[in-house]
Structures are given as C-alpha cells and as structure tokens.
XYZ file of C-alpha atoms in Angstrom:
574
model
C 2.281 -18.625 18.850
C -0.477 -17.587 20.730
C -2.131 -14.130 19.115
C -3.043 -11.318 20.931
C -6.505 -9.467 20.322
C -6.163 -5.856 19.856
C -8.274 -2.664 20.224
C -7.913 0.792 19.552
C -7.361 1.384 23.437
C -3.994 -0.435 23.062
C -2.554 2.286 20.653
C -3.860 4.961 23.317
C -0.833 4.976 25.576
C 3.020 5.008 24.294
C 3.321 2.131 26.129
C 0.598 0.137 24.753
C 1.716 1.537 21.403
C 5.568 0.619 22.323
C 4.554 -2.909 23.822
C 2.402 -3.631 20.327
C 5.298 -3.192 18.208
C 7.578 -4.847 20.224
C 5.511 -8.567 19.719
C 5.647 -7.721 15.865
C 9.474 -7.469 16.140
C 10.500 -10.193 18.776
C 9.802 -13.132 16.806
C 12.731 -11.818 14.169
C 15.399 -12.104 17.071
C 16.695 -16.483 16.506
C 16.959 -14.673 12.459
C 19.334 -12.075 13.176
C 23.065 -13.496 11.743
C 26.357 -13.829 13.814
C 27.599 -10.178 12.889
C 23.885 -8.895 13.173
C 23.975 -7.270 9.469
C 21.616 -9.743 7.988
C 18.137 -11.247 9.126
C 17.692 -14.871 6.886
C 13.344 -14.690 7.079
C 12.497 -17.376 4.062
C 13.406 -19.017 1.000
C 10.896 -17.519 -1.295
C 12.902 -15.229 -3.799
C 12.604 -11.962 -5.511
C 14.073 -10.160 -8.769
C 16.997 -8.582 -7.433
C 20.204 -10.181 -5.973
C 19.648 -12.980 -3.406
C 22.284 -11.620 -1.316
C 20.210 -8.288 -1.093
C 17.712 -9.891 0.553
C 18.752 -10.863 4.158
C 20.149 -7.000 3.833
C 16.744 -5.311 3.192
C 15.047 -7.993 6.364
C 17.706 -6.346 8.179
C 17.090 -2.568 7.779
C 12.957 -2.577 6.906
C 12.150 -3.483 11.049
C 14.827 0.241 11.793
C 11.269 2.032 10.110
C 9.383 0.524 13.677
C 12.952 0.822 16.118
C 13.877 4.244 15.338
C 10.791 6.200 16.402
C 10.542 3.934 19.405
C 14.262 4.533 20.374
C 13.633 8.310 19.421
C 10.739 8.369 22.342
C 13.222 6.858 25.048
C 12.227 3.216 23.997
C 14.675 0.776 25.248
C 14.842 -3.005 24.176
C 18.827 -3.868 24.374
C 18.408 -6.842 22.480
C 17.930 -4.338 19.269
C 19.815 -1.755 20.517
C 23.115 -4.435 20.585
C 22.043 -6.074 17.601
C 22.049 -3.251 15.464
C 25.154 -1.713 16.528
C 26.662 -4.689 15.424
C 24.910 -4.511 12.265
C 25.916 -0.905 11.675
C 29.134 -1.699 11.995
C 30.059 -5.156 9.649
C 27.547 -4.770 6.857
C 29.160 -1.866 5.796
C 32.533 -3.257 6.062
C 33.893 -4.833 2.653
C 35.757 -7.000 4.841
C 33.166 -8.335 7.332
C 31.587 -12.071 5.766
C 28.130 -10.146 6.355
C 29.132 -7.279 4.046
C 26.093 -5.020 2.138
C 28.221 -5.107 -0.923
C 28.378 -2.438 -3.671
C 25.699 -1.311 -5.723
C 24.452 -0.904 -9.294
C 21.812 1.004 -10.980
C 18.596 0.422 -9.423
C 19.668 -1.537 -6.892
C 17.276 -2.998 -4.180
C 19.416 -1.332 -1.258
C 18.930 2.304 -2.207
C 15.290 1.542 -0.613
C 16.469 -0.092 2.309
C 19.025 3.307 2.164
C 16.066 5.122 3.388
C 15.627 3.423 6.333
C 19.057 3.415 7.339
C 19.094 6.715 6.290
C 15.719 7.477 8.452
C 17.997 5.702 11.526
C 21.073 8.326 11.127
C 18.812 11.282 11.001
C 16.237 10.818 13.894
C 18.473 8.081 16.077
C 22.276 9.130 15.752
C 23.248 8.309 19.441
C 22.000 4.459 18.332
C 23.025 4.159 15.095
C 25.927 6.823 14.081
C 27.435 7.842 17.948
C 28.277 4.027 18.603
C 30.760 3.437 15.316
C 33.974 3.010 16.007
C 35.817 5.636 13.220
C 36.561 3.006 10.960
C 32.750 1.625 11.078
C 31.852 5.334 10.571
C 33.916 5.819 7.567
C 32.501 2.248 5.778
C 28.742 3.649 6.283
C 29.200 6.926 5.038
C 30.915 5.126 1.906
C 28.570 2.040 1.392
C 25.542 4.878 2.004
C 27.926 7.034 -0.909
C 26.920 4.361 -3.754
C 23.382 5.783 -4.213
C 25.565 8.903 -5.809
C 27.592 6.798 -7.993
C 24.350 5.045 -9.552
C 21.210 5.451 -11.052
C 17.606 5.125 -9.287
C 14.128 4.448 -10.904
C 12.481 7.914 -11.676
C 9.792 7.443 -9.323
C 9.529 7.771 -5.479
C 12.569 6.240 -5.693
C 14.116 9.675 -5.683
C 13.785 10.177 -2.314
C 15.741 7.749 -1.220
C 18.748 9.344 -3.047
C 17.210 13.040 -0.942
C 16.862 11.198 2.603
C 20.118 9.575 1.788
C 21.885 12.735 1.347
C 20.249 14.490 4.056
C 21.595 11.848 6.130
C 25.356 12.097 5.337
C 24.867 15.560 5.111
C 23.292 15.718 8.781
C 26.367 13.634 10.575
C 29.035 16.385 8.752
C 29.749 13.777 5.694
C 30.319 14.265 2.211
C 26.659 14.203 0.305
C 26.194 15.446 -3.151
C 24.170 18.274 -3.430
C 23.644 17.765 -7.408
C 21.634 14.553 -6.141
C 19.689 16.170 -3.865
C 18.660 18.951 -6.293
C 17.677 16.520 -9.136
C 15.843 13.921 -7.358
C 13.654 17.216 -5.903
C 13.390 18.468 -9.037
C 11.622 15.217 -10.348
C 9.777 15.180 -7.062
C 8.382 18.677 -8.003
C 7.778 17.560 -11.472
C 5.670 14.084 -10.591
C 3.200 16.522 -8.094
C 0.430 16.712 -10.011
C -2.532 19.248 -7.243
C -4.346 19.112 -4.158
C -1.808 16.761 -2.260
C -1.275 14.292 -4.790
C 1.660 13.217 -6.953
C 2.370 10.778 -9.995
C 4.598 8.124 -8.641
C 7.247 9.192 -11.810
C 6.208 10.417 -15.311
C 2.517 8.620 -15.577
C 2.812 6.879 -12.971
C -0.501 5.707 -10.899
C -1.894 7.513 -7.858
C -2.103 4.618 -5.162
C -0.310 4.215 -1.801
C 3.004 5.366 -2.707
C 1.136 8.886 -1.808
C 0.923 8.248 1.813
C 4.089 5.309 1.361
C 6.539 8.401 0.608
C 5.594 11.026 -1.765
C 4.099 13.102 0.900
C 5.321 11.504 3.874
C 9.087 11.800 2.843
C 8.447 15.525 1.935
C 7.116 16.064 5.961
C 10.464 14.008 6.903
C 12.702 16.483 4.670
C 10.732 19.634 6.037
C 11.626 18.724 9.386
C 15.233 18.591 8.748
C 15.216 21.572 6.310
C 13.234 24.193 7.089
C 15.776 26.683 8.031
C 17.976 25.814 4.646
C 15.011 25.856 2.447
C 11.798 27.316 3.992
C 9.577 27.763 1.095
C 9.861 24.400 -0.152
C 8.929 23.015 2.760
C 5.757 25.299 3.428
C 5.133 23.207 -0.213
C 5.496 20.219 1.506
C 3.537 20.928 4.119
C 0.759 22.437 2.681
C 0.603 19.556 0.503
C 0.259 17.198 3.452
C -2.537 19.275 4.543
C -4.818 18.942 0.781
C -3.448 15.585 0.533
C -4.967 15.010 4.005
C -9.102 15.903 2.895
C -8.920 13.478 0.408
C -7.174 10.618 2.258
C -8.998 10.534 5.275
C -11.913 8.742 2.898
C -9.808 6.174 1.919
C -10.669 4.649 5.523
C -13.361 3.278 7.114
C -14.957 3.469 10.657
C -13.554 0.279 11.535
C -10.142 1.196 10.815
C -9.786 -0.872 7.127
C -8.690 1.448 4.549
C -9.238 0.196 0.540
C -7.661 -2.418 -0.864
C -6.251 -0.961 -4.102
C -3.060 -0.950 -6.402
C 0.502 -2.585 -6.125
C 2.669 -2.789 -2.871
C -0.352 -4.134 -0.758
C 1.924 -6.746 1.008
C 3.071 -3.696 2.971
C -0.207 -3.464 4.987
C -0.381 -1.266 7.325
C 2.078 1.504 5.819
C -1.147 2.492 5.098
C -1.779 4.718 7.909
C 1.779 6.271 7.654
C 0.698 9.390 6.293
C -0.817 10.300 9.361
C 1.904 9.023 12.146
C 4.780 10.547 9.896
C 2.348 13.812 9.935
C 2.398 14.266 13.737
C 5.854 13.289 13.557
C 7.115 16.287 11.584
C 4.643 18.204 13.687
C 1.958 18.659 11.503
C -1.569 18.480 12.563
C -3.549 17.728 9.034
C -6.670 16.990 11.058
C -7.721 17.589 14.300
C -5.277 15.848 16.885
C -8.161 13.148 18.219
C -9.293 12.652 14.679
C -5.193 11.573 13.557
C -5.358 9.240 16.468
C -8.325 7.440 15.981
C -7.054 6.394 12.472
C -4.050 5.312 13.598
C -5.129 3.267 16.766
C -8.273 1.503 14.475
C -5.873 1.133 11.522
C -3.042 -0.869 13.930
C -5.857 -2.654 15.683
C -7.527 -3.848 12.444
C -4.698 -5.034 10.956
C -3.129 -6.670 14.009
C -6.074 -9.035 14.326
C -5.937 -9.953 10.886
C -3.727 -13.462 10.696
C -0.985 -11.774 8.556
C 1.819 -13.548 10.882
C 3.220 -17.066 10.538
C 3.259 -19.578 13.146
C 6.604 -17.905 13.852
C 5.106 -14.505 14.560
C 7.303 -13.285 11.426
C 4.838 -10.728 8.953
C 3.989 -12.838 5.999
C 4.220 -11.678 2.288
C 0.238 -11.113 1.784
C -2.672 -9.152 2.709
C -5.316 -9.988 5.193
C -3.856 -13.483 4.943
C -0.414 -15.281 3.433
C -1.015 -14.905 -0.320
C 1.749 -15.245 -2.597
C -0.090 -14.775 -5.555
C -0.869 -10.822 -5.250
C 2.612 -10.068 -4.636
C 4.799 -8.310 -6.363
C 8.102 -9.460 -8.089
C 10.492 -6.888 -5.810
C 8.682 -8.788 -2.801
C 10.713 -11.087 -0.495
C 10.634 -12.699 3.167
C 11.350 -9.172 4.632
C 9.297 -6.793 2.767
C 6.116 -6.505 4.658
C 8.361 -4.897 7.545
C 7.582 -1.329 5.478
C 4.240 -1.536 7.423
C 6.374 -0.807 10.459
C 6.348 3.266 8.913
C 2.890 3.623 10.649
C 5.222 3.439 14.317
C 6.243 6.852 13.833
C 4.161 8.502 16.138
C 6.563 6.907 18.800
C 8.839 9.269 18.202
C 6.308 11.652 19.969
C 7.492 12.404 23.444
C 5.577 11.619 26.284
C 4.178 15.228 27.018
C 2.668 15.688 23.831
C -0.914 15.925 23.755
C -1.013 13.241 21.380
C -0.950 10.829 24.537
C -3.747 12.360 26.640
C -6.159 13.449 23.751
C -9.161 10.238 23.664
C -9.439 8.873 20.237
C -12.091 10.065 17.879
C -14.340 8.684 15.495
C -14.103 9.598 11.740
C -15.797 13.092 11.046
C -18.778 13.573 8.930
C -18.422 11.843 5.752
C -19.989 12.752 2.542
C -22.044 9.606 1.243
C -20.315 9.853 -2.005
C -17.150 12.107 -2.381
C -15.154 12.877 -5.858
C -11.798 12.973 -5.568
C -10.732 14.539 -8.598
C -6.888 14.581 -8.034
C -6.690 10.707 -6.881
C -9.055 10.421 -9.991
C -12.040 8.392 -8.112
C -15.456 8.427 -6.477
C -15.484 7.239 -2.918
C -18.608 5.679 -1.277
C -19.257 6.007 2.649
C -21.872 4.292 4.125
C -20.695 3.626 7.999
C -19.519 0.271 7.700
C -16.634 0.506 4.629
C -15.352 2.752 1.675
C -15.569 1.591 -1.407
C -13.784 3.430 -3.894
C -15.354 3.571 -7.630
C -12.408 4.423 -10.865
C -12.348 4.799 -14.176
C -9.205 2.321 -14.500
C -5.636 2.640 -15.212
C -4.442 4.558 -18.483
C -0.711 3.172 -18.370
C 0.520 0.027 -19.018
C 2.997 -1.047 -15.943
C 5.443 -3.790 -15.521
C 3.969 -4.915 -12.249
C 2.370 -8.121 -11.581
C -1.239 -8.451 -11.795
C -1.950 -4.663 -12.550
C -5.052 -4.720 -14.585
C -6.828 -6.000 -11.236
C -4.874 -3.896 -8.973
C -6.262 -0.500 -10.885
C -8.779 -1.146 -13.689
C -11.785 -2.892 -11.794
C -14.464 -0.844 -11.316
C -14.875 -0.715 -7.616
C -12.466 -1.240 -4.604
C -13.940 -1.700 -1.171
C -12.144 -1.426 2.264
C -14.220 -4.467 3.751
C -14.300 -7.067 0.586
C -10.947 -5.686 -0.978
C -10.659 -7.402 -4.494
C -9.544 -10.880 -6.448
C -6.379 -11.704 -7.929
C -6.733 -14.552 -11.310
C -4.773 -17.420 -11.196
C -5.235 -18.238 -14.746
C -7.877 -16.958 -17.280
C -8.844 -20.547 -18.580
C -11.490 -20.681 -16.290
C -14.113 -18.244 -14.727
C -13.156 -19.604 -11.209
C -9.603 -19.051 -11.871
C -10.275 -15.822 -12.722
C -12.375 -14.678 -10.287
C -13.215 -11.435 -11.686
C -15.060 -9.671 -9.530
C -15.837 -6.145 -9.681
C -15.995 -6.876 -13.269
C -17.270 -7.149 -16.518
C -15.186 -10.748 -17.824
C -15.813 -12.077 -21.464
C -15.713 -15.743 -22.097
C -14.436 -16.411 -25.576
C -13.823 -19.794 -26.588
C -12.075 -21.280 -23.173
C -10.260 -18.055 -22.336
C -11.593 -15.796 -19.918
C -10.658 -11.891 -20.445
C -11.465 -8.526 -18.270
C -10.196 -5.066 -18.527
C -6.569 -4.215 -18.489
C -5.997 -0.409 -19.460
C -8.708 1.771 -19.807
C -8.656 3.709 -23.552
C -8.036 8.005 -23.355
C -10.664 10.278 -23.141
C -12.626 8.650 -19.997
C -14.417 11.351 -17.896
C -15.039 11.040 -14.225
C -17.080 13.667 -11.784
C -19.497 13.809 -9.132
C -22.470 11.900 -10.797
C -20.132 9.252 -11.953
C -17.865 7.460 -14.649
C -17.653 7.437 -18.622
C -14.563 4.679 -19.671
C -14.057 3.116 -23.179
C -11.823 0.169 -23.003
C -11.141 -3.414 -25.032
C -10.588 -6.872 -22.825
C -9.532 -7.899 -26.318
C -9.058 -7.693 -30.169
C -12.718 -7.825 -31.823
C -14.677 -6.078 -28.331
C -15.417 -2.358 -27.221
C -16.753 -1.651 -24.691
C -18.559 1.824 -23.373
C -18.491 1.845 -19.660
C -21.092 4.550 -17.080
C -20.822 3.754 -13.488
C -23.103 5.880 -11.415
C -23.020 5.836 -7.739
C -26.205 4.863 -6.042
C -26.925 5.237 -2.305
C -26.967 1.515 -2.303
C -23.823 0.909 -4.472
C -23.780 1.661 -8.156
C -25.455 0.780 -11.612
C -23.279 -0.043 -14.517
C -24.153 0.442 -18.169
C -22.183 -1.209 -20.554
C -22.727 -0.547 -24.610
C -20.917 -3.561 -25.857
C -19.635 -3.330 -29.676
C -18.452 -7.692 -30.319
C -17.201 -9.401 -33.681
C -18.830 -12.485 -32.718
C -21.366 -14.533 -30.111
C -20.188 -14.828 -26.469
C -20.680 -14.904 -22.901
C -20.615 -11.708 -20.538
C -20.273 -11.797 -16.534
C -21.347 -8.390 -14.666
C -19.545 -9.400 -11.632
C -20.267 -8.041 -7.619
C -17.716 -7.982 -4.947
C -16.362 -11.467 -3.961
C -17.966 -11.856 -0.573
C -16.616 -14.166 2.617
C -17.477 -18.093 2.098
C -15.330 -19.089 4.767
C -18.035 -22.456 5.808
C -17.701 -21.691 10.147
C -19.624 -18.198 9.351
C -22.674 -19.491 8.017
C -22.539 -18.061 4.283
C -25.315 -18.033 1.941
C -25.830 -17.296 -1.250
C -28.278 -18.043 -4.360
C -29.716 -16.902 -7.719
C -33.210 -16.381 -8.820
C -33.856 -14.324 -12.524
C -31.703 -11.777 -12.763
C -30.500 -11.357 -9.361
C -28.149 -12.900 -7.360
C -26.609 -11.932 -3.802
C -24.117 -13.463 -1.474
C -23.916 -13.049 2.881
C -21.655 -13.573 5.592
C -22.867 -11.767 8.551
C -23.323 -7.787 7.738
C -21.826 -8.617 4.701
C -23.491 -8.564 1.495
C -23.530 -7.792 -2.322
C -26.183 -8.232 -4.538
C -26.564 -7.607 -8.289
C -29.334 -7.346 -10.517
C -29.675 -7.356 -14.396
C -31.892 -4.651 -15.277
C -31.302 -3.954 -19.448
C -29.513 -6.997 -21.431
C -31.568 -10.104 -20.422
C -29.058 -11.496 -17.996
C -29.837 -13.784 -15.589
C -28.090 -14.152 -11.907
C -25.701 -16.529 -10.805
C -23.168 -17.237 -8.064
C -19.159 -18.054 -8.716
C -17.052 -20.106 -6.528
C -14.018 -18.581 -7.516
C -10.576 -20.727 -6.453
C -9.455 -20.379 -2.883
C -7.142 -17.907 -2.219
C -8.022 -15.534 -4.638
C -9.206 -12.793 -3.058
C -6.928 -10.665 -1.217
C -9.393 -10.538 2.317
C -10.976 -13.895 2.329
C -9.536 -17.488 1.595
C -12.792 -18.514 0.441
C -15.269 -15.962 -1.252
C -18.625 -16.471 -3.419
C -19.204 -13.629 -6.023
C -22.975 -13.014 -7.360
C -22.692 -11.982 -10.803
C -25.669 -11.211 -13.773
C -24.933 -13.290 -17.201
C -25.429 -12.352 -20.640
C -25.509 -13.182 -23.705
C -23.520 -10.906 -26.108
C -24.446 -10.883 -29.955
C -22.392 -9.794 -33.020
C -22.742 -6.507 -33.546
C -23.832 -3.712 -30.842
C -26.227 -3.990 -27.681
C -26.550 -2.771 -24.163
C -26.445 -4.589 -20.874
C -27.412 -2.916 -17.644
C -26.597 -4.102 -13.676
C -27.059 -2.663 -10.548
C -24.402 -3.483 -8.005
C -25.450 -3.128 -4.422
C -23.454 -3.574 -0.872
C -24.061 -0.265 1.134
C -26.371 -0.936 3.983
C-alpha cells in the first residue's frame, strides 16, 4: 500500500482533516463480518475473551466516525455498515451477538465509544434501529449496571454509558452515575491532574479520559449539574499549562508509561477540548498541536502492508504492549478526530496554525510529578520513578527510568540475561553474576523540584542506591551513592539513539566518554566521579520503542563492597 506523506497543512482544512482519517479507516472495510457487528483484524490474542475481540475492532474506529459524521461527513460504506452493526450485535439472537458481560469486562471500554456514538451521532446510530434493535442496545449497553468495573478511569465508561441511555429517554441508573463520579472526584489529585484510581500513575490516561471525558460530560450536563462541570472545565484549563510541554515543536510528544500502542490519542486532550467548546490555549496554538501531532505520527510506519494500525509505537512492536492489547486496540488513537465534529464556520478552520509558545528551558511540573526539558528540537521529561507496584507489563521501564524523551522515546528488555537484551537505557543497570537488573519502584520519601531529583531505590536484594538528577542546559548529571554487598559491574546508560545502517550512524568511546549520532541526533555521556570508562551497547533489535535498531553510549564502573559514589553527565539538548 502505497503511503502518503503528511504535513501539518493537511490537518488545516476539514477536508484535509476528513480525507486523512478516511485512508486510516478504509483499509478495515474486506474485515467488517456478514452482519457488520464484528471486524476479524489478527490472530494475536489478549487476556480477555477471544470473542470480545472482533467486538472492541468493531466499536474503537466509531471514536474517528462519529465526529466526522457529527460535521456532515458522509462515507456510506460506514454509515451502512454500522447500522447493521448496531442492530445484530446487540441482538442475543443474531450469530454476531456482543454477548453478556461480567465484572470487568473488556466491552464496558468499547461501551464508551458506542456510548460516545449515541450521544453526539443519534440520527446514525440510535434514529436508524428498528424498535426491537433499539430495545437490544439499550439492554446489552444495561450490563455495565449489573457488573463491576476496575476503579480507575474505568468509571467513566459506566458515566458516558449512562449519559447515553439517559440522553435517548432510556432507563440509566443514576446510583452508577453518582458513584463512578464520586471516585472520579476522589482520584483528582490538583492543577488538572488525576490518579488513574487509588495510587494510580499520572501518564496518558490524563489526556486518554480523565480530563477529556469530564469536557464530554460537561457538554451534555451543564444545565443538570453546572458546578461540576465549571470543575471540569477549569480543570481542563490547569491541566492544559502543564500538558502543552509534554510536546515538541515537531509535533512528537514523550514516550512514557503504559497504553503507548494507542499513539496518537495523545493529542486528544486538545481536539476533545475544542470539541466541548473549550479554548485551553489560544485557538492557533490548539491547532498547531493537533495538525503536527497527526502529521508526525502519520508518517511514522505504524500501518501494515494492509493499511490496518499495528499494535506498536513508532513501528510494529509486540513486545511493549500490553496484555489487554489486541488486533483492534490502536484504533483509540482515532480520539484525536474529534475536532471534526467542529462545524465548518468555526474559526477553528480559518485560524493558520501556530507554533508552540515560549517554552521554559526546564519546567517543574509538580502535579504530573516531573521536570520537563525544552530545547527546540524535543522534550525530554526527567522523574523520580514510579512508587506503586502495577500489574502491567514492562512497568519498571515504562515509569522508573530516569529520563523520557519525545524524539528517542525509551527501550523495552527482552530478557535480563544479557546487557543487550536489556537494553537499559536511561539507566543505571547492575550486572550481577549473568543477570542484568535496573530500577523497578522507586523507595518513599523521594523529593523532586525545580533544581532537580532526590530518589532512593534497590534493583535488588544486597544494593541501595541514592539517586540526584539535576537538569543541565545540555541534559542532566546524575549522582549515584551506591551502598553493594559485594563486587560488580555498573552501566550509567544515555538514551538509545537511531542505528538504523541507511542514515549513516556513528558512534565510539574514548576514556570516560562515549556518544552516539544519527543526523541531529545525539547523546553523549561522560563519567566524571567513579572511574568509569565509556562504552557503546548494541542493544537487540527491536527494543526500543522509536527505532528498530539503536546504539546507547553508556559510562562503566566498577562497584566495590561497601559504599562509593559514581558521577555521569548525560547530554542530548543541542
């Protein structure tokens, strides 16, 4: 399939913006089944029911069609596909039936975007049901009352759910709706920011839905309930300052936490924003991001020979992906299409797309907990790591490296037998014996603020380790007092940096310094207290998350019994 190269210009117009999204969704048309209620993507698995899965490849592409039937898109391939969707999966005697639920279930996500579909596109979705198919939704939609869902953002999709049945005159339950905004009120933690449940990390489930889902419910509830939606909004607004420098110039935001397969969801924040008619920055600001964000992502080869979105990041990578991700997942990027919805008068449409606004060199977020570095090429966020343990896969380098860039994103270890299996950049890995071991959870009492980082944590039993990261204008410098029961072999790792052989790479090692190129690309690191020398990892293809192939420059030491200090400086800011 031949790919198409995209700019921010394309993203300009609602029907460049219209035209872009339809070539993401056209190659899932042969994959629609018979009765339209299922879309069969792949054969790669996940850990809830198998027969869930066709169901949630069926409802994630609505988050991309509603807002472009809710702007006077028309595509009647969809628009006859998905009535007959709507009206067999509900039905319990259709071959393509949804089935009941349990607690937990996978649906009660896909729920919301059904759920999204009823509320902003009834004369597609709800109108077109015969009173029989009408009666099966409602009822198949009614199982997220009879069951329990994760306490996390989970809870909104029992709120949008209800607001749903409640907007097309059905039965909802309005215990529901008050509990799961209780716990939504009890998981916001200040300025903008919530805990995704009791603990849980601050990542992308922020722009995702905590604050995104409160704009959708403000826009269908602001007569009912007007001072919790001023929260919401408002919230939006702080959340907003802090967010905008998760992004860089180029459009790239950082790569960091769980759910990254859903790419460019990224940017939903800001299209839901404008779509529940809040302006959280300055109208040519909120389009720049979103046109740079689309474009970026679009020319990355996340698509299969097919044209179908591939489970990933800037590439097909199984290996960072979570265990609740199947063939259809990656369709939640499609949330950044909101701004769609927009009609074609708004000023959204004729304002010119601006560049990012002045950015602080080095900005502390103190309610998303991190330290983010500007520099006019990428953001590169600096944290103290995570405090929780979490059931996800590969968490420790999802949240507890110590830096997170928007242009090199991070590594994922395929084993820890080897240093090139675990490719550990952006961190401090022991060697023990023939096991390789980094952080995992950061210890209590770590301190964070303007002029940097203070973290204790243990990669394992028999080493402590004191952590200060302080941001330079040229990266960072990492000290490291390093408390061992016995002799072994410490690796002060950079940022794994493109290898790929067509773009001329280099890389070497002299004394304590090493660095690695490709292009404007670069990190170098330098030993400057411990008596390490530099070196260069080839870490295993396919580790990192941006890059198939990646070299990481790294200082080595040598770590004693007992107590000693190593020092590195970490540079990639131009």
């Amino acid at each position: 399939m031949e790919r198409y190269h995209y700019s921010a210009q394309d993203f300009s117009t609602k029907e460049g913006a219209q035209a872009a999204l339809l070539r993401l969704l056209e190659p899932l048309k042969p994959f629609y089944s018979p009765g339209g209620a299922r879309v069969e993507l792949g054969v790669t698995s996940a850990h809830y029911e198998n027969g869930s899965i066709p169901m949630e490849a069926f409802a994630r592409p609505l988050w991309g069609l509603v807002p472009f039937w809710a702007g006077g898109g028309r595509e009647p391939d969809f628009e006859a596909l998905y009535r007959r969707g709507f009206e067999n999966g509900p039905d319990p005697d259709h071959p393509e039936y949804w089935q009941t639920c349990r607690d937990y279930d996978q649906k009660f996500c896909e729920m919301a975007a059904v759920s999204y579909a009823v509320l902003l596109t009834p004369d597609k979705v709800w109108e077109p049901l015969s009173g029989r198919g009408k009666d099966n939704l409602a009822e198949w939609m009614w199982e997220i009352n009879r069951h329990e869902c994760v306490a996390s953002n989970w809870q909104w999709f029992a709120i949008l759910t209800n607001l749903a049945l409640k907007s097309v005159g059905r039965p909802y339950s309005q215990e529901r709706l008050s509990f799961g905004l209780g716990l939504i009120e009890d998981y916001y933690d200040d300025g903008g920011w919530y805990h995704d449940g009791a603990g849980g990390e601050k990542d992308y489930y922020n722009p995702f839905v905590m604050v995104s889902y409160g704009l959708l419910y403000a826009m269908f509830m602001e007569k009912e309930e007007p001072e919790r939606c001023a929260r919401f909004r408002e919230r939006a607004r702080a959340f907003a300052r802090d967010y905008l420098y998760w992004f860089a110039p180029d459009g790239a935001s950082i790569a960091y936490g769980r759910s990254l397969t859903y790419r460019f969801a990224q940017g939903a924040f800001w299209s839901v924003a404008l779509l529940a008619g809040e302006e959280v920055l300055p109208l040519p600001v909120m389009k720049g991001l979103i046109a740079r964000h689309l474009a970026w992502w679009l020319n990355q080869p996340i698509c299969d020979n097919a044209g179908v979105l591939t489970i990933g990041y800037a590439y097909p990578n199984l290996q960072m992906s979570e265990t609740y991700n199947a063939p259809g997942s990656p369709y939640w990027a499609l949330k950044s299409f909101a701004f769609l919805a927009l009609p074609d008068s708004h000023p959204f449409w004729a304002v010119e797309c601006a560049p990012l606004p002045g950015m602080e060199p080095c900005r502390y977020l103190p309610h998303a907990n991190m330290l983010v570095q500007h520099d006019g090429r990428q953001a590169v966020a600096l944290v103290p790591g995570r405090l929780e343990m979490e059931p996800y896969a590969h968490t420790a380098e999802k949240y507890s490296k110590f830096a997170y860039s928007s242009r090199f994103g991070f590594s994922i270890a395929r084993a820890n037998y080897e240093l090139a299996q675990m490719a550990p950049d952006s961190s401090l890995c022991f060697r023990v014996g023939r096991y390789c071991y980094q952080r995992d959870v950061a210890q209590p009492g770590c301190s964070i603020g303007p002029d940097g980082i203070e973290t204790r944590w243990s990669p394992m039993d028999g080493i402590q380790v004191a952590t200060r990261i302080e941001p330079i204008p040229t990266g960072h410098i990492r000290t490291h007092v390093i408390d061992s029961a016995f002799d072994c072999e410490a690796y002060d790792c950079g940022f794994a940096v493109n290898a790929d052989d067509r773009r001329s790479p280099a890389r070497g090692a002299e004394g304590p310094r090493a660095r690695a190129d490709c292009g404007e690309d670069f990190c170098a690191v330098a030993s400057l207290e411990g008596d390490g020398r530099g070196e260069v990892l080839l870490p295993d293809p396919n580790t990192s998350l941006i890059y198939p192939k990646t070299a990481i420059p790294m200082a080595v030491y040598r770590v004693h019994k007992g107590v000693q200090t190593i020092r590195t400086q970490v540079d990639y800011l131009a």
